[in-house]
């Protein structure tokens, strides 16, 4: 806790656009109803404990298409999805990843509390650029972050990288 998970979530959701980002529900990967994945480009799960029994479901979601199931409506056969998923947990034991698992990119955040690296006023100023509860969102600043990622991302480091 305190290393910036929620700040990262805020930044990612603004990079995708608030209308394209959803807060993931456990039931999306543990039960059959998964319509939450259909109309978003980013699904963010906070403190989602997942184990070996969920690995194949998570892999299936990383495909280009998935059968969408809604309550009371017949499931689709193959619906294109554009969703990237982010699962953030404080406890490593809550993240099951097989040693040779594909389709996952585990990120390890610093173990240092964010306010030991940056002074609190600087953190507040940074967060205020993304959080519409504090100020109007600074779209130019968000675009600069997107351009930085685009200009510094490398196919050598991330062979499956898609930039558009």
Short mmCIF file of N, CA and C in Angstrom, two decimals:
data_model
loop_
_atom_site.label_atom_id
_atom_site.label_comp_id
_atom_site.label_asym_id
_atom_site.label_seq_id
_atom_site.Cartn_x
_atom_site.Cartn_y
_atom_site.Cartn_z
N UNK A 1 0.80 -1.19 0.00
CA UNK A 1 0.00 0.00 0.00
C UNK A 1 0.84 1.26 0.00
N UNK A 2 0.35 2.29 -0.64
CA UNK A 2 1.03 3.59 -0.64
C UNK A 2 2.11 3.75 -1.69
N UNK A 3 2.28 2.74 -2.59
CA UNK A 3 3.34 2.85 -3.58
C UNK A 3 2.87 3.51 -4.88
N UNK A 4 1.57 3.76 -5.00
CA UNK A 4 1.06 4.45 -6.18
C UNK A 4 0.17 3.62 -7.08
N UNK A 5 -0.39 2.51 -6.58
CA UNK A 5 -1.29 1.69 -7.40
C UNK A 5 -2.48 2.49 -7.90
N UNK A 6 -3.10 3.23 -7.02
CA UNK A 6 -4.28 4.00 -7.42
C UNK A 6 -3.90 5.16 -8.33
N UNK A 7 -2.71 5.71 -8.15
CA UNK A 7 -2.23 6.76 -9.05
C UNK A 7 -2.01 6.17 -10.44
N UNK A 8 -1.41 5.00 -10.51
CA UNK A 8 -1.22 4.33 -11.80
C UNK A 8 -2.57 4.04 -12.45
N UNK A 9 -3.52 3.58 -11.66
CA UNK A 9 -4.88 3.31 -12.17
C UNK A 9 -5.50 4.58 -12.75
N UNK A 10 -5.35 5.69 -12.05
CA UNK A 10 -5.89 6.97 -12.50
C UNK A 10 -5.25 7.38 -13.83
N UNK A 11 -3.94 7.24 -13.93
CA UNK A 11 -3.23 7.61 -15.17
C UNK A 11 -3.67 6.71 -16.33
N UNK A 12 -3.70 5.40 -16.09
CA UNK A 12 -4.09 4.48 -17.16
C UNK A 12 -5.52 4.73 -17.63
N UNK A 13 -6.41 4.98 -16.70
CA UNK A 13 -7.80 5.21 -17.11
C UNK A 13 -7.93 6.51 -17.90
N UNK A 14 -7.14 7.52 -17.58
CA UNK A 14 -7.19 8.76 -18.36
C UNK A 14 -6.54 8.58 -19.73
N UNK A 15 -5.48 7.77 -19.81
CA UNK A 15 -4.86 7.50 -21.11
C UNK A 15 -5.84 6.78 -22.04
N UNK A 16 -6.64 5.90 -21.50
CA UNK A 16 -7.64 5.18 -22.30
C UNK A 16 -8.90 6.01 -22.50
N UNK A 17 -9.13 6.95 -21.61
CA UNK A 17 -10.36 7.73 -21.61
C UNK A 17 -11.32 7.13 -20.60
N UNK A 18 -11.93 7.98 -19.81
CA UNK A 18 -12.83 7.50 -18.75
C UNK A 18 -13.97 6.65 -19.31
N UNK A 19 -14.46 6.98 -20.50
CA UNK A 19 -15.58 6.23 -21.08
C UNK A 19 -15.13 4.84 -21.54
N UNK A 20 -13.83 4.65 -21.73
CA UNK A 20 -13.30 3.37 -22.21
C UNK A 20 -12.73 2.51 -21.08
N UNK A 21 -12.80 3.00 -19.86
CA UNK A 21 -12.22 2.31 -18.71
C UNK A 21 -13.33 1.88 -17.76
N UNK A 22 -13.21 0.66 -17.25
CA UNK A 22 -14.19 0.17 -16.28
C UNK A 22 -13.46 -0.42 -15.09
N UNK A 23 -14.11 -0.36 -13.94
CA UNK A 23 -13.60 -1.05 -12.76
C UNK A 23 -14.06 -2.49 -12.85
N UNK A 24 -13.11 -3.40 -12.90
CA UNK A 24 -13.42 -4.81 -13.05
C UNK A 24 -14.15 -5.38 -11.84
N UNK A 25 -15.05 -6.30 -12.14
CA UNK A 25 -15.77 -7.02 -11.09
C UNK A 25 -15.24 -8.45 -11.06
N UNK A 26 -15.10 -8.99 -9.87
CA UNK A 26 -14.62 -10.36 -9.72
C UNK A 26 -15.47 -11.32 -10.55
N UNK A 27 -16.77 -11.08 -10.59
CA UNK A 27 -17.67 -11.98 -11.30
C UNK A 27 -17.36 -12.04 -12.80
N UNK A 28 -16.71 -11.03 -13.34
CA UNK A 28 -16.37 -11.01 -14.76
C UNK A 28 -15.46 -12.18 -15.12
N UNK A 29 -14.58 -12.58 -14.21
CA UNK A 29 -13.69 -13.70 -14.51
C UNK A 29 -14.04 -14.97 -13.74
N UNK A 30 -14.92 -14.88 -12.75
CA UNK A 30 -15.23 -16.07 -11.96
C UNK A 30 -16.60 -16.65 -12.27
N UNK A 31 -17.46 -15.88 -12.90
CA UNK A 31 -18.79 -16.35 -13.26
C UNK A 31 -18.96 -16.24 -14.76
N UNK A 32 -20.10 -16.65 -15.25
CA UNK A 32 -20.24 -16.71 -16.70
C UNK A 32 -20.60 -15.38 -17.36
N UNK A 33 -21.08 -14.40 -16.61
CA UNK A 33 -21.49 -13.14 -17.23
C UNK A 33 -20.29 -12.20 -17.34
N UNK A 34 -19.89 -11.90 -18.57
CA UNK A 34 -18.67 -11.13 -18.82
C UNK A 34 -18.89 -9.93 -19.73
N UNK A 35 -20.12 -9.44 -19.84
CA UNK A 35 -20.42 -8.35 -20.77
C UNK A 35 -19.65 -7.07 -20.44
N UNK A 36 -19.09 -6.98 -19.25
CA UNK A 36 -18.31 -5.82 -18.87
C UNK A 36 -17.11 -5.61 -19.80
N UNK A 37 -16.64 -6.66 -20.43
CA UNK A 37 -15.45 -6.58 -21.28
C UNK A 37 -15.75 -6.08 -22.69
N UNK A 38 -17.01 -5.99 -23.04
CA UNK A 38 -17.37 -5.74 -24.43
C UNK A 38 -17.07 -4.34 -24.93
N UNK A 39 -17.38 -3.32 -24.19
CA UNK A 39 -17.26 -1.95 -24.70
C UNK A 39 -16.25 -1.12 -23.93
N UNK A 40 -15.08 -1.70 -23.72
CA UNK A 40 -14.03 -0.94 -23.04
C UNK A 40 -12.67 -1.32 -23.62
N UNK A 41 -11.70 -0.46 -23.40
CA UNK A 41 -10.33 -0.81 -23.80
C UNK A 41 -9.47 -1.08 -22.57
N UNK A 42 -9.99 -0.80 -21.38
CA UNK A 42 -9.23 -1.03 -20.16
C UNK A 42 -10.18 -1.47 -19.05
N UNK A 43 -9.86 -2.61 -18.44
CA UNK A 43 -10.62 -3.12 -17.32
C UNK A 43 -9.64 -3.25 -16.14
N UNK A 44 -9.89 -2.47 -15.10
CA UNK A 44 -8.97 -2.38 -13.96
C UNK A 44 -9.55 -3.12 -12.75
N UNK A 45 -8.83 -4.11 -12.28
CA UNK A 45 -9.25 -4.87 -11.11
C UNK A 45 -8.35 -4.47 -9.95
N UNK A 46 -8.95 -4.09 -8.83
CA UNK A 46 -8.18 -3.72 -7.65
C UNK A 46 -8.39 -4.79 -6.58
N UNK A 47 -7.28 -5.34 -6.09
CA UNK A 47 -7.31 -6.38 -5.06
C UNK A 47 -8.15 -7.57 -5.48
N UNK A 48 -7.81 -8.11 -6.65
CA UNK A 48 -8.49 -9.30 -7.17
C UNK A 48 -7.58 -10.50 -6.95
N UNK A 49 -7.90 -11.29 -5.96
CA UNK A 49 -7.13 -12.50 -5.70
C UNK A 49 -7.51 -13.52 -6.77
N UNK A 50 -6.51 -14.03 -7.48
CA UNK A 50 -6.80 -15.05 -8.48
C UNK A 50 -5.79 -16.19 -8.35
N UNK A 51 -6.27 -17.37 -8.67
CA UNK A 51 -5.45 -18.56 -8.51
C UNK A 51 -5.35 -19.35 -9.79
N UNK A 52 -4.79 -20.53 -9.68
CA UNK A 52 -4.57 -21.40 -10.83
C UNK A 52 -5.87 -21.69 -11.58
N UNK A 53 -6.97 -21.78 -10.83
CA UNK A 53 -8.26 -22.09 -11.46
C UNK A 53 -8.76 -20.97 -12.37
N UNK A 54 -8.21 -19.77 -12.26
CA UNK A 54 -8.63 -18.64 -13.08
C UNK A 54 -7.72 -18.39 -14.28
N UNK A 55 -6.59 -19.08 -14.33
CA UNK A 55 -5.59 -18.79 -15.36
C UNK A 55 -6.15 -18.93 -16.78
N UNK A 56 -6.85 -20.02 -17.07
CA UNK A 56 -7.37 -20.20 -18.43
C UNK A 56 -8.43 -19.16 -18.78
N UNK A 57 -9.25 -18.76 -17.81
CA UNK A 57 -10.24 -17.70 -18.06
C UNK A 57 -9.53 -16.39 -18.39
N UNK A 58 -8.48 -16.08 -17.66
CA UNK A 58 -7.74 -14.84 -17.92
C UNK A 58 -7.06 -14.90 -19.29
N UNK A 59 -6.54 -16.05 -19.66
CA UNK A 59 -5.92 -16.19 -20.98
C UNK A 59 -6.95 -16.02 -22.09
N UNK A 60 -8.13 -16.57 -21.91
CA UNK A 60 -9.19 -16.47 -22.91
C UNK A 60 -9.56 -15.01 -23.16
N UNK A 61 -9.60 -14.22 -22.10
CA UNK A 61 -9.96 -12.81 -22.24
C UNK A 61 -8.92 -12.05 -23.04
N UNK A 62 -7.68 -12.53 -23.06
CA UNK A 62 -6.61 -11.83 -23.78
C UNK A 62 -6.64 -12.12 -25.28
N UNK A 63 -7.58 -12.92 -25.74
CA UNK A 63 -7.72 -13.16 -27.18
C UNK A 63 -8.43 -11.98 -27.82
N UNK A 64 -8.45 -11.97 -29.15
CA UNK A 64 -9.10 -10.86 -29.87
C UNK A 64 -10.61 -10.94 -29.81
N UNK A 65 -11.13 -12.15 -29.61
CA UNK A 65 -12.58 -12.32 -29.52
C UNK A 65 -12.91 -13.20 -28.33
N UNK A 66 -14.13 -13.06 -27.85
CA UNK A 66 -14.61 -13.87 -26.73
C UNK A 66 -16.12 -13.98 -26.85
N UNK A 67 -16.67 -15.05 -26.33
CA UNK A 67 -18.12 -15.20 -26.29
C UNK A 67 -18.64 -14.34 -25.14
N UNK A 68 -19.47 -13.35 -25.47
CA UNK A 68 -20.02 -12.45 -24.45
C UNK A 68 -21.32 -13.04 -23.93
N UNK A 69 -21.42 -13.11 -22.62
CA UNK A 69 -22.62 -13.65 -21.99
C UNK A 69 -23.23 -12.59 -21.07
N UNK A 70 -24.55 -12.41 -21.23
CA UNK A 70 -25.32 -11.48 -20.40
C UNK A 70 -26.45 -12.24 -19.73
N UNK A 71 -26.88 -11.72 -18.63
CA UNK A 71 -27.99 -12.36 -17.91
C UNK A 71 -29.26 -12.28 -18.77
N UNK A 72 -29.87 -13.43 -19.00
CA UNK A 72 -31.13 -13.47 -19.73
C UNK A 72 -31.03 -13.31 -21.23
N UNK A 73 -29.81 -13.24 -21.78
CA UNK A 73 -29.62 -13.06 -23.22
C UNK A 73 -28.68 -14.16 -23.71
N UNK A 74 -28.99 -14.75 -24.86
CA UNK A 74 -28.12 -15.78 -25.41
C UNK A 74 -26.71 -15.24 -25.61
N UNK A 75 -25.73 -16.07 -25.37
CA UNK A 75 -24.34 -15.62 -25.54
C UNK A 75 -24.01 -15.47 -27.02
N UNK A 76 -23.07 -14.59 -27.28
CA UNK A 76 -22.61 -14.38 -28.66
C UNK A 76 -21.63 -15.50 -29.00
N UNK A 77 -21.41 -15.70 -30.28
CA UNK A 77 -20.48 -16.76 -30.67
C UNK A 77 -19.04 -16.26 -30.60
N UNK A 78 -18.80 -15.09 -31.09
CA UNK A 78 -17.43 -14.57 -31.14
C UNK A 78 -17.48 -13.06 -31.31
N UNK A 79 -17.33 -12.35 -30.23
CA UNK A 79 -17.41 -10.89 -30.25
C UNK A 79 -16.01 -10.30 -30.14
N UNK A 80 -15.64 -9.39 -31.05
CA UNK A 80 -14.33 -8.75 -30.91
C UNK A 80 -14.28 -7.94 -29.61
N UNK A 81 -13.17 -8.05 -28.91
CA UNK A 81 -12.96 -7.22 -27.73
C UNK A 81 -11.61 -6.53 -27.87
N UNK A 82 -11.51 -5.37 -27.25
CA UNK A 82 -10.31 -4.55 -27.35
C UNK A 82 -9.77 -4.25 -25.96
N UNK A 83 -10.13 -5.07 -25.03
CA UNK A 83 -9.89 -4.81 -23.62
C UNK A 83 -8.53 -5.29 -23.16
N UNK A 84 -7.79 -4.42 -22.52
CA UNK A 84 -6.60 -4.79 -21.77
C UNK A 84 -7.01 -4.83 -20.31
N UNK A 85 -6.45 -5.77 -19.58
CA UNK A 85 -6.80 -5.89 -18.17
C UNK A 85 -5.60 -5.58 -17.30
N UNK A 86 -5.87 -4.87 -16.21
CA UNK A 86 -4.85 -4.60 -15.20
C UNK A 86 -5.40 -5.10 -13.88
N UNK A 87 -4.63 -5.96 -13.24
CA UNK A 87 -4.99 -6.47 -11.92
C UNK A 87 -3.92 -6.00 -10.96
N UNK A 88 -4.32 -5.25 -9.95
CA UNK A 88 -3.32 -4.77 -8.99
C UNK A 88 -3.65 -5.31 -7.60
N UNK A 89 -2.64 -5.85 -6.98
CA UNK A 89 -2.78 -6.42 -5.64
C UNK A 89 -1.61 -5.97 -4.78
N UNK A 90 -1.87 -5.80 -3.51
CA UNK A 90 -0.80 -5.48 -2.56
C UNK A 90 0.00 -6.71 -2.17
N UNK A 91 -0.61 -7.86 -2.21
CA UNK A 91 0.05 -9.07 -1.74
C UNK A 91 0.42 -9.98 -2.91
N UNK A 92 1.71 -10.26 -3.10
CA UNK A 92 2.13 -11.13 -4.21
C UNK A 92 1.44 -12.49 -4.20
N UNK A 93 1.08 -12.99 -3.03
CA UNK A 93 0.44 -14.31 -2.95
C UNK A 93 -0.93 -14.33 -3.65
N UNK A 94 -1.51 -13.16 -3.89
CA UNK A 94 -2.82 -13.08 -4.54
C UNK A 94 -2.73 -13.12 -6.06
N UNK A 95 -1.51 -13.19 -6.60
CA UNK A 95 -1.29 -13.18 -8.04
C UNK A 95 -0.73 -14.51 -8.49
N UNK A 96 -1.56 -15.41 -8.96
CA UNK A 96 -1.04 -16.67 -9.47
C UNK A 96 -0.62 -16.49 -10.91
N UNK A 97 0.64 -16.73 -11.19
CA UNK A 97 1.14 -16.79 -12.56
C UNK A 97 2.05 -17.99 -12.65
N UNK A 98 1.74 -18.90 -13.56
CA UNK A 98 2.59 -20.05 -13.78
C UNK A 98 3.93 -19.56 -14.33
N UNK A 99 4.99 -20.28 -14.05
CA UNK A 99 6.33 -19.87 -14.45
C UNK A 99 6.42 -19.59 -15.95
N UNK A 100 5.79 -20.46 -16.75
CA UNK A 100 5.89 -20.29 -18.21
C UNK A 100 4.62 -19.67 -18.82
N UNK A 101 3.85 -18.98 -18.01
CA UNK A 101 2.60 -18.38 -18.49
C UNK A 101 2.88 -17.35 -19.58
N UNK A 102 2.04 -17.39 -20.60
CA UNK A 102 2.12 -16.39 -21.66
C UNK A 102 0.93 -15.45 -21.52
N UNK A 103 0.92 -14.39 -22.26
CA UNK A 103 -0.18 -13.43 -22.31
C UNK A 103 -0.30 -12.55 -21.08
N UNK A 104 0.69 -12.59 -20.21
CA UNK A 104 0.65 -11.75 -19.02
C UNK A 104 1.95 -10.96 -18.94
N UNK A 105 1.85 -9.75 -18.44
CA UNK A 105 3.03 -8.91 -18.24
C UNK A 105 3.01 -8.40 -16.81
N UNK A 106 3.57 -9.16 -15.89
CA UNK A 106 3.54 -8.71 -14.49
C UNK A 106 4.46 -7.51 -14.27
N UNK A 107 3.91 -6.50 -13.66
CA UNK A 107 4.68 -5.31 -13.29
C UNK A 107 4.87 -5.34 -11.77
N UNK A 108 6.06 -5.01 -11.34
CA UNK A 108 6.32 -4.92 -9.91
C UNK A 108 6.60 -3.46 -9.60
N UNK A 109 5.74 -2.88 -8.79
CA UNK A 109 5.94 -1.49 -8.39
C UNK A 109 6.95 -1.44 -7.25
N UNK A 110 7.48 -0.30 -7.02
CA UNK A 110 8.45 -0.11 -5.94
C UNK A 110 7.83 -0.51 -4.60
N UNK A 111 8.68 -0.91 -3.69
CA UNK A 111 8.18 -1.20 -2.34
C UNK A 111 8.21 0.05 -1.47
N UNK A 112 8.73 1.13 -2.04
CA UNK A 112 8.80 2.39 -1.29
C UNK A 112 7.49 3.15 -1.39
N UNK A 113 7.08 3.72 -0.30
CA UNK A 113 5.90 4.56 -0.28
C UNK A 113 6.15 5.76 -1.18
N UNK A 114 5.16 6.13 -1.98
CA UNK A 114 5.32 7.22 -2.95
C UNK A 114 5.78 8.52 -2.28
N UNK A 115 5.28 8.81 -1.09
CA UNK A 115 5.66 10.09 -0.47
C UNK A 115 7.05 10.06 0.16
N UNK A 116 7.78 8.95 0.05
CA UNK A 116 9.20 8.95 0.45
C UNK A 116 10.08 9.29 -0.75
N UNK A 117 9.49 9.26 -1.95
CA UNK A 117 10.23 9.55 -3.17
C UNK A 117 9.94 10.96 -3.66
N UNK A 118 8.70 11.40 -3.47
CA UNK A 118 8.27 12.73 -3.90
C UNK A 118 7.63 13.44 -2.72
N UNK A 119 7.83 14.75 -2.60
CA UNK A 119 7.12 15.48 -1.54
C UNK A 119 5.62 15.49 -1.82
N UNK A 120 4.81 15.48 -0.78
CA UNK A 120 3.36 15.40 -0.92
C UNK A 120 2.78 16.50 -1.81
N UNK A 121 3.24 17.76 -1.70
CA UNK A 121 2.68 18.77 -2.62
C UNK A 121 2.92 18.44 -4.09
N UNK A 122 4.07 17.84 -4.40
CA UNK A 122 4.37 17.45 -5.78
C UNK A 122 3.47 16.30 -6.23
N UNK A 123 3.22 15.35 -5.34
CA UNK A 123 2.32 14.25 -5.64
C UNK A 123 0.92 14.80 -5.90
N UNK A 124 0.46 15.70 -5.04
CA UNK A 124 -0.87 16.30 -5.20
C UNK A 124 -1.00 17.04 -6.52
N UNK A 125 0.04 17.79 -6.88
CA UNK A 125 0.03 18.54 -8.15
C UNK A 125 -0.04 17.57 -9.33
N UNK A 126 0.75 16.50 -9.27
CA UNK A 126 0.76 15.49 -10.32
C UNK A 126 -0.61 14.83 -10.45
N UNK A 127 -1.17 14.37 -9.35
CA UNK A 127 -2.47 13.69 -9.36
C UNK A 127 -3.57 14.63 -9.84
N UNK A 128 -3.46 15.92 -9.50
CA UNK A 128 -4.51 16.87 -9.89
C UNK A 128 -4.65 16.99 -11.40
N UNK A 129 -3.63 16.61 -12.15
CA UNK A 129 -3.70 16.66 -13.61
C UNK A 129 -4.59 15.56 -14.18
N UNK A 130 -4.87 14.52 -13.38
CA UNK A 130 -5.64 13.36 -13.83
C UNK A 130 -6.99 13.22 -13.15
N UNK A 131 -7.12 13.78 -11.97
CA UNK A 131 -8.29 13.53 -11.14
C UNK A 131 -9.30 14.66 -11.28
N UNK A 132 -10.41 14.38 -11.97
CA UNK A 132 -11.42 15.42 -12.21
C UNK A 132 -12.11 15.86 -10.93
N UNK A 133 -11.93 15.13 -9.83
CA UNK A 133 -12.49 15.56 -8.54
C UNK A 133 -11.71 16.75 -7.98
N UNK A 134 -10.44 16.88 -8.40
CA UNK A 134 -9.59 17.96 -7.89
C UNK A 134 -9.59 19.18 -8.80
N UNK A 135 -9.48 18.95 -10.10
CA UNK A 135 -9.38 20.00 -11.11
C UNK A 135 -9.91 19.46 -12.43
N UNK A 136 -10.12 20.34 -13.40
CA UNK A 136 -10.38 19.80 -14.74
C UNK A 136 -9.17 18.99 -15.19
N UNK A 137 -9.40 17.89 -15.86
CA UNK A 137 -8.32 17.02 -16.32
C UNK A 137 -7.46 17.78 -17.31
N UNK A 138 -6.14 17.64 -17.18
CA UNK A 138 -5.18 18.30 -18.06
C UNK A 138 -4.89 17.39 -19.25
N UNK A 139 -5.69 17.53 -20.31
CA UNK A 139 -5.58 16.65 -21.46
C UNK A 139 -4.24 16.76 -22.17
N UNK A 140 -3.66 17.94 -22.19
CA UNK A 140 -2.34 18.11 -22.82
C UNK A 140 -1.28 17.32 -22.06
N UNK A 141 -1.35 17.34 -20.75
CA UNK A 141 -0.40 16.60 -19.92
C UNK A 141 -0.55 15.10 -20.14
N UNK A 142 -1.81 14.63 -20.18
CA UNK A 142 -2.07 13.21 -20.42
C UNK A 142 -1.56 12.82 -21.80
N UNK A 143 -1.78 13.67 -22.80
CA UNK A 143 -1.29 13.40 -24.15
C UNK A 143 0.24 13.32 -24.16
N UNK A 144 0.91 14.16 -23.39
CA UNK A 144 2.38 14.12 -23.32
C UNK A 144 2.86 12.77 -22.79
N UNK A 145 2.16 12.23 -21.81
CA UNK A 145 2.52 10.91 -21.28
C UNK A 145 2.32 9.85 -22.36
N UNK A 146 1.21 9.92 -23.07
CA UNK A 146 0.96 8.99 -24.17
C UNK A 146 2.03 9.07 -25.24
N UNK A 147 2.43 10.28 -25.61
CA UNK A 147 3.49 10.45 -26.61
C UNK A 147 4.82 9.92 -26.09
N UNK A 148 5.10 10.14 -24.82
CA UNK A 148 6.35 9.63 -24.25
C UNK A 148 6.38 8.11 -24.35
N UNK A 149 5.27 7.46 -23.99
CA UNK A 149 5.20 5.99 -24.08
C UNK A 149 5.40 5.56 -25.52
N UNK A 150 4.70 6.22 -26.43
CA UNK A 150 4.80 5.86 -27.84
C UNK A 150 6.22 6.03 -28.37
N UNK A 151 6.89 7.09 -27.97
CA UNK A 151 8.24 7.38 -28.47
C UNK A 151 9.33 6.55 -27.80
N UNK A 152 9.06 6.04 -26.62
CA UNK A 152 10.08 5.28 -25.89
C UNK A 152 9.81 3.78 -25.86
N UNK A 153 8.64 3.38 -26.31
CA UNK A 153 8.33 1.95 -26.35
C UNK A 153 9.15 1.30 -27.46
N UNK A 154 9.53 0.08 -27.24
CA UNK A 154 10.40 -0.60 -28.18
C UNK A 154 9.88 -2.00 -28.49
N UNK A 155 9.84 -2.33 -29.76
CA UNK A 155 9.45 -3.68 -30.16
C UNK A 155 10.46 -4.70 -29.65
N UNK A 156 11.70 -4.27 -29.41
CA UNK A 156 12.71 -5.18 -28.86
C UNK A 156 12.33 -5.60 -27.44
N UNK A 157 11.87 -4.64 -26.65
CA UNK A 157 11.51 -4.94 -25.26
C UNK A 157 10.12 -5.55 -25.15
N UNK A 158 9.20 -5.13 -26.03
CA UNK A 158 7.82 -5.61 -25.99
C UNK A 158 7.42 -6.03 -27.39
N UNK A 159 7.76 -7.26 -27.79
CA UNK A 159 7.51 -7.69 -29.17
C UNK A 159 6.05 -7.67 -29.60
N UNK A 160 5.11 -7.74 -28.66
CA UNK A 160 3.68 -7.73 -29.00
C UNK A 160 3.08 -6.33 -28.90
N UNK A 161 3.93 -5.33 -28.78
CA UNK A 161 3.49 -3.96 -28.61
C UNK A 161 2.72 -3.48 -29.84
N UNK A 162 1.60 -2.86 -29.60
CA UNK A 162 0.80 -2.28 -30.67
C UNK A 162 0.68 -0.79 -30.39
N UNK A 163 1.17 0.01 -31.31
CA UNK A 163 1.06 1.46 -31.19
C UNK A 163 0.25 1.98 -32.36
N UNK A 164 -0.78 2.74 -32.06
CA UNK A 164 -1.57 3.31 -33.16
C UNK A 164 -1.91 4.73 -32.83
#
